[in-house]
Coordinates of C-alpha atoms and ligand atoms in Angstrom, one line a residue:
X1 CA 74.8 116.3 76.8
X2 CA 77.2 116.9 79.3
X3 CA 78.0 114.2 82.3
X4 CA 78.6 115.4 85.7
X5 CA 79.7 112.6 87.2
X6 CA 83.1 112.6 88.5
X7 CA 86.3 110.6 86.7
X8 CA 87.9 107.6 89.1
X9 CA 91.1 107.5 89.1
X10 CA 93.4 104.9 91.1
X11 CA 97.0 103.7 92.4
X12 CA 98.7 101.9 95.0
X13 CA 99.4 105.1 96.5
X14 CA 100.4 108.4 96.0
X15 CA 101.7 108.2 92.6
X16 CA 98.8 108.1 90.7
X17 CA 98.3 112.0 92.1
X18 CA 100.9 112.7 89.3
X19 CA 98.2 111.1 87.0
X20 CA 95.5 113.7 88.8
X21 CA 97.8 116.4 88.1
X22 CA 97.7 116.4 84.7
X23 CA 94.0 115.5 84.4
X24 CA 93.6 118.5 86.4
X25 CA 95.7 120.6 84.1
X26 CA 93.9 119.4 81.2
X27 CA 90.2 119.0 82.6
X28 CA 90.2 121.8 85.4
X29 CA 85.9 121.3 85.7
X30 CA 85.9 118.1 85.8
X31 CA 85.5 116.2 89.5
X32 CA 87.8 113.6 90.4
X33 CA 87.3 110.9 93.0
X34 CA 91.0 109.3 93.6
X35 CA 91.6 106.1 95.8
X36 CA 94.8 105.4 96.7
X37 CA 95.7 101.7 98.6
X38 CA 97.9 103.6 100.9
X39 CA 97.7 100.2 103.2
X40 CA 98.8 97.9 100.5
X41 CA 101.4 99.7 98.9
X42 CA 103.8 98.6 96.8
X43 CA 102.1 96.4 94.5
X44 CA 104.9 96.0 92.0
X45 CA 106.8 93.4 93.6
X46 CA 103.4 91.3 94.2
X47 CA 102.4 88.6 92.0
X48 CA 100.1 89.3 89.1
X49 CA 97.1 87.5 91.1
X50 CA 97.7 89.2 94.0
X51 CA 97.9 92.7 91.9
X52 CA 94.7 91.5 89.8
X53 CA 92.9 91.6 93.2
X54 CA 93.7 94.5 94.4
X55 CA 92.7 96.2 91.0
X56 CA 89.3 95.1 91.4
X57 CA 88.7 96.0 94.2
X58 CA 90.1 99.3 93.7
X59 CA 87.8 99.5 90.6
X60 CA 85.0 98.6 92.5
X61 CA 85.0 101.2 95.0
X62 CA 85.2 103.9 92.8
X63 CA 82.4 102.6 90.9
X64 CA 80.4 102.7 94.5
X65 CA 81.3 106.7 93.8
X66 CA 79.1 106.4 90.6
X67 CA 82.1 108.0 88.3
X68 CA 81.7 107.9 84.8
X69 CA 85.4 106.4 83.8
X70 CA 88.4 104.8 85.6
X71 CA 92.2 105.8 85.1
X72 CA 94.4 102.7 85.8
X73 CA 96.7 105.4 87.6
X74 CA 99.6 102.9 88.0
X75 CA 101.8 101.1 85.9
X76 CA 102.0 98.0 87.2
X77 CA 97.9 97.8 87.0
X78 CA 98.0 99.0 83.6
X79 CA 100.7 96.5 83.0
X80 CA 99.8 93.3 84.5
X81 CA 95.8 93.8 85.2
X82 CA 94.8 95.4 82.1
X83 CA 92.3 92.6 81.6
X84 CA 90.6 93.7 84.3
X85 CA 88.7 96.6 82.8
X86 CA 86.5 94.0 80.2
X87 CA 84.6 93.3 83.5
X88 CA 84.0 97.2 84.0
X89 CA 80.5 99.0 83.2
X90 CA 82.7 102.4 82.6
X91 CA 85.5 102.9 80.1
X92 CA 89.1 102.4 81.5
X93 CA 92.1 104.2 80.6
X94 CA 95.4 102.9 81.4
X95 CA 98.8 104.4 81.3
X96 CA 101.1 102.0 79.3
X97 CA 99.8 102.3 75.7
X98 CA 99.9 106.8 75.8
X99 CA 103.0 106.8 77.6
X100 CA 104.8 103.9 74.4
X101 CA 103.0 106.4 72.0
X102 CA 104.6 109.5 73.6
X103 CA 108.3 107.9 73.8
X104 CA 108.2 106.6 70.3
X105 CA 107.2 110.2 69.1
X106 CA 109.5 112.4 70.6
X107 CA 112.7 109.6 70.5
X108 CA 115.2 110.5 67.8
X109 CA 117.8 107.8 67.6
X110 CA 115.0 105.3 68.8
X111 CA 116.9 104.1 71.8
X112 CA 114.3 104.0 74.7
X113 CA 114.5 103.3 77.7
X114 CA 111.5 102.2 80.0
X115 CA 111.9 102.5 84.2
X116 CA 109.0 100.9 86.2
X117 CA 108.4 98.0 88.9
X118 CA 109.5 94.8 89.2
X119 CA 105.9 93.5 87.5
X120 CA 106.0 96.1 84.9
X121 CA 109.2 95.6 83.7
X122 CA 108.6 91.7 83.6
X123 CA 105.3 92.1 82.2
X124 CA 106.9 93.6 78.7
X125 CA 104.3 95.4 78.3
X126 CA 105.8 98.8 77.3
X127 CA 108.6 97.0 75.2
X128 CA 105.5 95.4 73.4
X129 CA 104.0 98.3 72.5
X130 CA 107.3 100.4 71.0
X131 CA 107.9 97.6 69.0
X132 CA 104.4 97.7 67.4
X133 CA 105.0 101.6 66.7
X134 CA 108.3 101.4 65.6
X135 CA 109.9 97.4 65.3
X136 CA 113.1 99.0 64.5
X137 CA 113.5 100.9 68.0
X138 CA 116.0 99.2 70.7
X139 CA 114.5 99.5 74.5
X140 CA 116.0 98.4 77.6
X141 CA 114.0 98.0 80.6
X142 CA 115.0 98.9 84.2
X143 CA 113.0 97.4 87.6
X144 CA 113.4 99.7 90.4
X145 CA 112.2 98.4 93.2
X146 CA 113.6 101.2 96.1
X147 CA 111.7 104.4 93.9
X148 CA 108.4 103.6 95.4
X149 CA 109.2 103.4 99.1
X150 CA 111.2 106.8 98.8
X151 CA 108.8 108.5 97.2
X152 CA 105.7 107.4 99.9
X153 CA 108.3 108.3 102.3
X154 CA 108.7 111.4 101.0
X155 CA 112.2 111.3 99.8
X156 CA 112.4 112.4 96.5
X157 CA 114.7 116.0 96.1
X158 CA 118.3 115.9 94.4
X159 CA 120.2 117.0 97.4
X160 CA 119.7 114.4 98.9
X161 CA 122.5 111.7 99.1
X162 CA 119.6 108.1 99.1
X163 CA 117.6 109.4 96.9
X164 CA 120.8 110.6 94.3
X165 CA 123.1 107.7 95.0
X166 CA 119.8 104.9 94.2
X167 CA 119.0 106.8 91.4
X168 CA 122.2 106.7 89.7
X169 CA 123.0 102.9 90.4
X170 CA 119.5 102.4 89.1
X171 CA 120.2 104.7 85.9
X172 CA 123.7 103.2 85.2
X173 CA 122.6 101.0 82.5
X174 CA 119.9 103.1 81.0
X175 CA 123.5 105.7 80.6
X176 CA 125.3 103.4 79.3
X177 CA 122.9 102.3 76.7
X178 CA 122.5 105.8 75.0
X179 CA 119.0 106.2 75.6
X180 CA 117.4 109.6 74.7
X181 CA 113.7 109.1 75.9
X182 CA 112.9 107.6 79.3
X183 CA 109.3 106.5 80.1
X184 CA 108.1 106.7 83.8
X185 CA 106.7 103.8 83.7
X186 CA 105.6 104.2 87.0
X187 CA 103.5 107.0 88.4
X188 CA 105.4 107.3 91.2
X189 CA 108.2 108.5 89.4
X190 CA 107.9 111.8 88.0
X191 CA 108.3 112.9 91.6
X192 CA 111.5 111.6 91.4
X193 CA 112.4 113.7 88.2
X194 CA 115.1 116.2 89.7
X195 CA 117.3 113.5 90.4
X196 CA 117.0 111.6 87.3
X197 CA 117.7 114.4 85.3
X198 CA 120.2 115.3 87.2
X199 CA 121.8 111.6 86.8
X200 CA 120.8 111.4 83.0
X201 CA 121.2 115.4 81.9
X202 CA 118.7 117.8 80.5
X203 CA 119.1 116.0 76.9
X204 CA 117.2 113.1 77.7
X205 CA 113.6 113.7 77.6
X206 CA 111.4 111.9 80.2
X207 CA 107.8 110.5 79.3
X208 CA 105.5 111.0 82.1
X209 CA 102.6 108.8 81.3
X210 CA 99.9 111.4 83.4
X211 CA 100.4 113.6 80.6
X212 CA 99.3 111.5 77.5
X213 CA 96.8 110.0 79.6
X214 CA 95.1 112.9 80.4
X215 CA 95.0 113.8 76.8
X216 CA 93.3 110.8 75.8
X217 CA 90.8 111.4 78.7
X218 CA 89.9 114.5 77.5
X219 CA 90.1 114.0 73.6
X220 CA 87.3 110.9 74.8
X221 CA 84.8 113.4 76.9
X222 CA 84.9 115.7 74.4
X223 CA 84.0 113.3 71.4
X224 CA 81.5 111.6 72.9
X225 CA 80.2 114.6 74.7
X226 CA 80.4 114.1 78.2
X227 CA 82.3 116.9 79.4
X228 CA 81.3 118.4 83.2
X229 CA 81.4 122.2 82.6
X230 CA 80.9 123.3 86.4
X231 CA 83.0 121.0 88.5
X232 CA 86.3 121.0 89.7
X233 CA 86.5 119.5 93.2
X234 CA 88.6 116.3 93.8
X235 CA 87.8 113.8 96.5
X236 CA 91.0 111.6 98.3
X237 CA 90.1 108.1 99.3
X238 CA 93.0 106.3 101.0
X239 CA 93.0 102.1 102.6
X240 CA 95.4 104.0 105.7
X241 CA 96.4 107.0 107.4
X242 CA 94.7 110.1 105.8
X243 CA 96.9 112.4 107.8
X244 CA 100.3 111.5 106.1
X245 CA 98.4 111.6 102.5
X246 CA 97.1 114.7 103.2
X247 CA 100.7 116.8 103.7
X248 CA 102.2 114.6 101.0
X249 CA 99.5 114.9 98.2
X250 CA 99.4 118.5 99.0
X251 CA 102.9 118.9 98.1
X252 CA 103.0 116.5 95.2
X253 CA 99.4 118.3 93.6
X254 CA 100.6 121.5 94.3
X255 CA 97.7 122.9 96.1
X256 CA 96.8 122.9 99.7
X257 CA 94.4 119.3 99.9
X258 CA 91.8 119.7 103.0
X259 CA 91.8 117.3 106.1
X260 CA 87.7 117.0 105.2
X261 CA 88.7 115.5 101.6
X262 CA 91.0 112.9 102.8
X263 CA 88.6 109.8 104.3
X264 CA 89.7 106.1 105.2
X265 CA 87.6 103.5 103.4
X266 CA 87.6 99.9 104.4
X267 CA 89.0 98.5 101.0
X268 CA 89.1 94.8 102.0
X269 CA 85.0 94.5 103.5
X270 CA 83.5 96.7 100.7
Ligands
DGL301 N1 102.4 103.9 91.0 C1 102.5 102.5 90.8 C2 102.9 102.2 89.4 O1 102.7 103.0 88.6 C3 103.4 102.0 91.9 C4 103.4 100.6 92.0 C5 103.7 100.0 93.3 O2 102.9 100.2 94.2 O3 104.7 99.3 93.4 O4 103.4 101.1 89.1

């Protein structure tokens, strides 16, 4: 029996479109509703109250939507807010536990390293969850505070000197430590990957959690049957300027988003 509802998905912001990118890639006919608290981002450097807040009501808007799952498209949700989902009526997927899986797979000399906000990176989430997959890995965890800003700003390309200088003063210890897998663990920062490789070379693989999640999205449609066969349109919900959203998610998704499927919702007076 197939289930044509669409799939939630939310972020702070524009990240979590790396997130929808994926899903896209992996479920092209499925619909997708995304919200994305363009008018409180960043949440990383708010407290875990504040950030627990903001995740239910982000959850409960897209349930307003009717959509048969939610994707914690953020890392410092999926961190810090996690508990959140045990009040849900859907299943939740968050991006912390697939993207740990992923790193632990593909690292060879077990030295990982794990980039994400100031909550994620305090929450030890990721760290956590290595460990349980492989105690004998090292990890060393980064905050980087200034990569969400840039990349709502739309700063994000090698070439240029802020983005390239803050990545490599970010990256200096993750060099130094010898790390050969790097987890994204924020969604924002895949769009940020042509610097960082250029800062940490081609050799060391980067984990970007939209990729694992998507798979475990799908893998959980298909076993439990509630694939949508004919759909394949994504709606953009955003808590502030559509306009800016639109151009940027069009770049970041790859494909020319409409003015019409970018609306404002009131997120605070739902
Ligand atoms: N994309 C969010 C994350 O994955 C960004 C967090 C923020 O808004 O600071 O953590």
């Amino acid at each position: 029996m197939a289930d044509m509802r669409p799939i939630g998905v939310f972020d702070s912001g524009l990240g979590g479109l790396t997130v929808v990118k994926e899903i896209i890639k992996e479920l092209p006919n499925e619909d997708i509703v995304y919200f994305g608290d363009t008018g409180r981002v960043p949440y990383g450097t708010r407290s875990v109250e504040t950030i627990k807040k903001y995740a239910r009501q982000d959850e409960k808007f897209l349930l307003s939507q009717d959509v048969k799952l939610i994707v914690a498209a953020c890392g410092t949700v999926s961190s810090v807010a996690g508990d959140t989902a045990k009040e849900l009526p859907v299943p939740f997927f968050e991006v912390v536990s697939h993207a740990s899986r992923q790193a632990v797979e593909k690292s060879k000399n077990g030295k990982i390293a794990v980039i994400g906000t100031s909550a994620t990176v305090k929450s030890g989430q990721h760290k956590a969850e290595i460990l349980k997959l492989n105690p004998k890995a090292q990890v060393i965890t980064v905050a980087c505070p200034l990569f969400v800003p840039l990349v709502e700003e739309g700063w994000y390309k090698a070439d240029d000197i802020i983005v390239l200088e803050t990545v490599k003063r970010y990256l200096k210890p993750i060099l130094d430590f010898g790390a050969d897998t790097l987890i994204l663990g924020c969604t924002h920062y895949p769009v940020l990957c042509e610097p960082i490789k250029k800062v940490l070379g081609e050799d060391v693989t980067l984990i970007n959690a939209g990729t694992a999640t998507a798979k475990a999205v799908a893998e959980y449609l298909k076993e439990n049957a509630l694939e949508n066969q004919n759909g394949g349109k994504s709606r953009f919900y955003v808590s502030d300027k559509p306009e800016f959203f639109k151009s940027q998610a069009s770049i970041l998704l790859e494909s020319e988003v409409d003015r019409s499927e970018v609306q404002k919702v009131d997120i605070n007076n739902l």
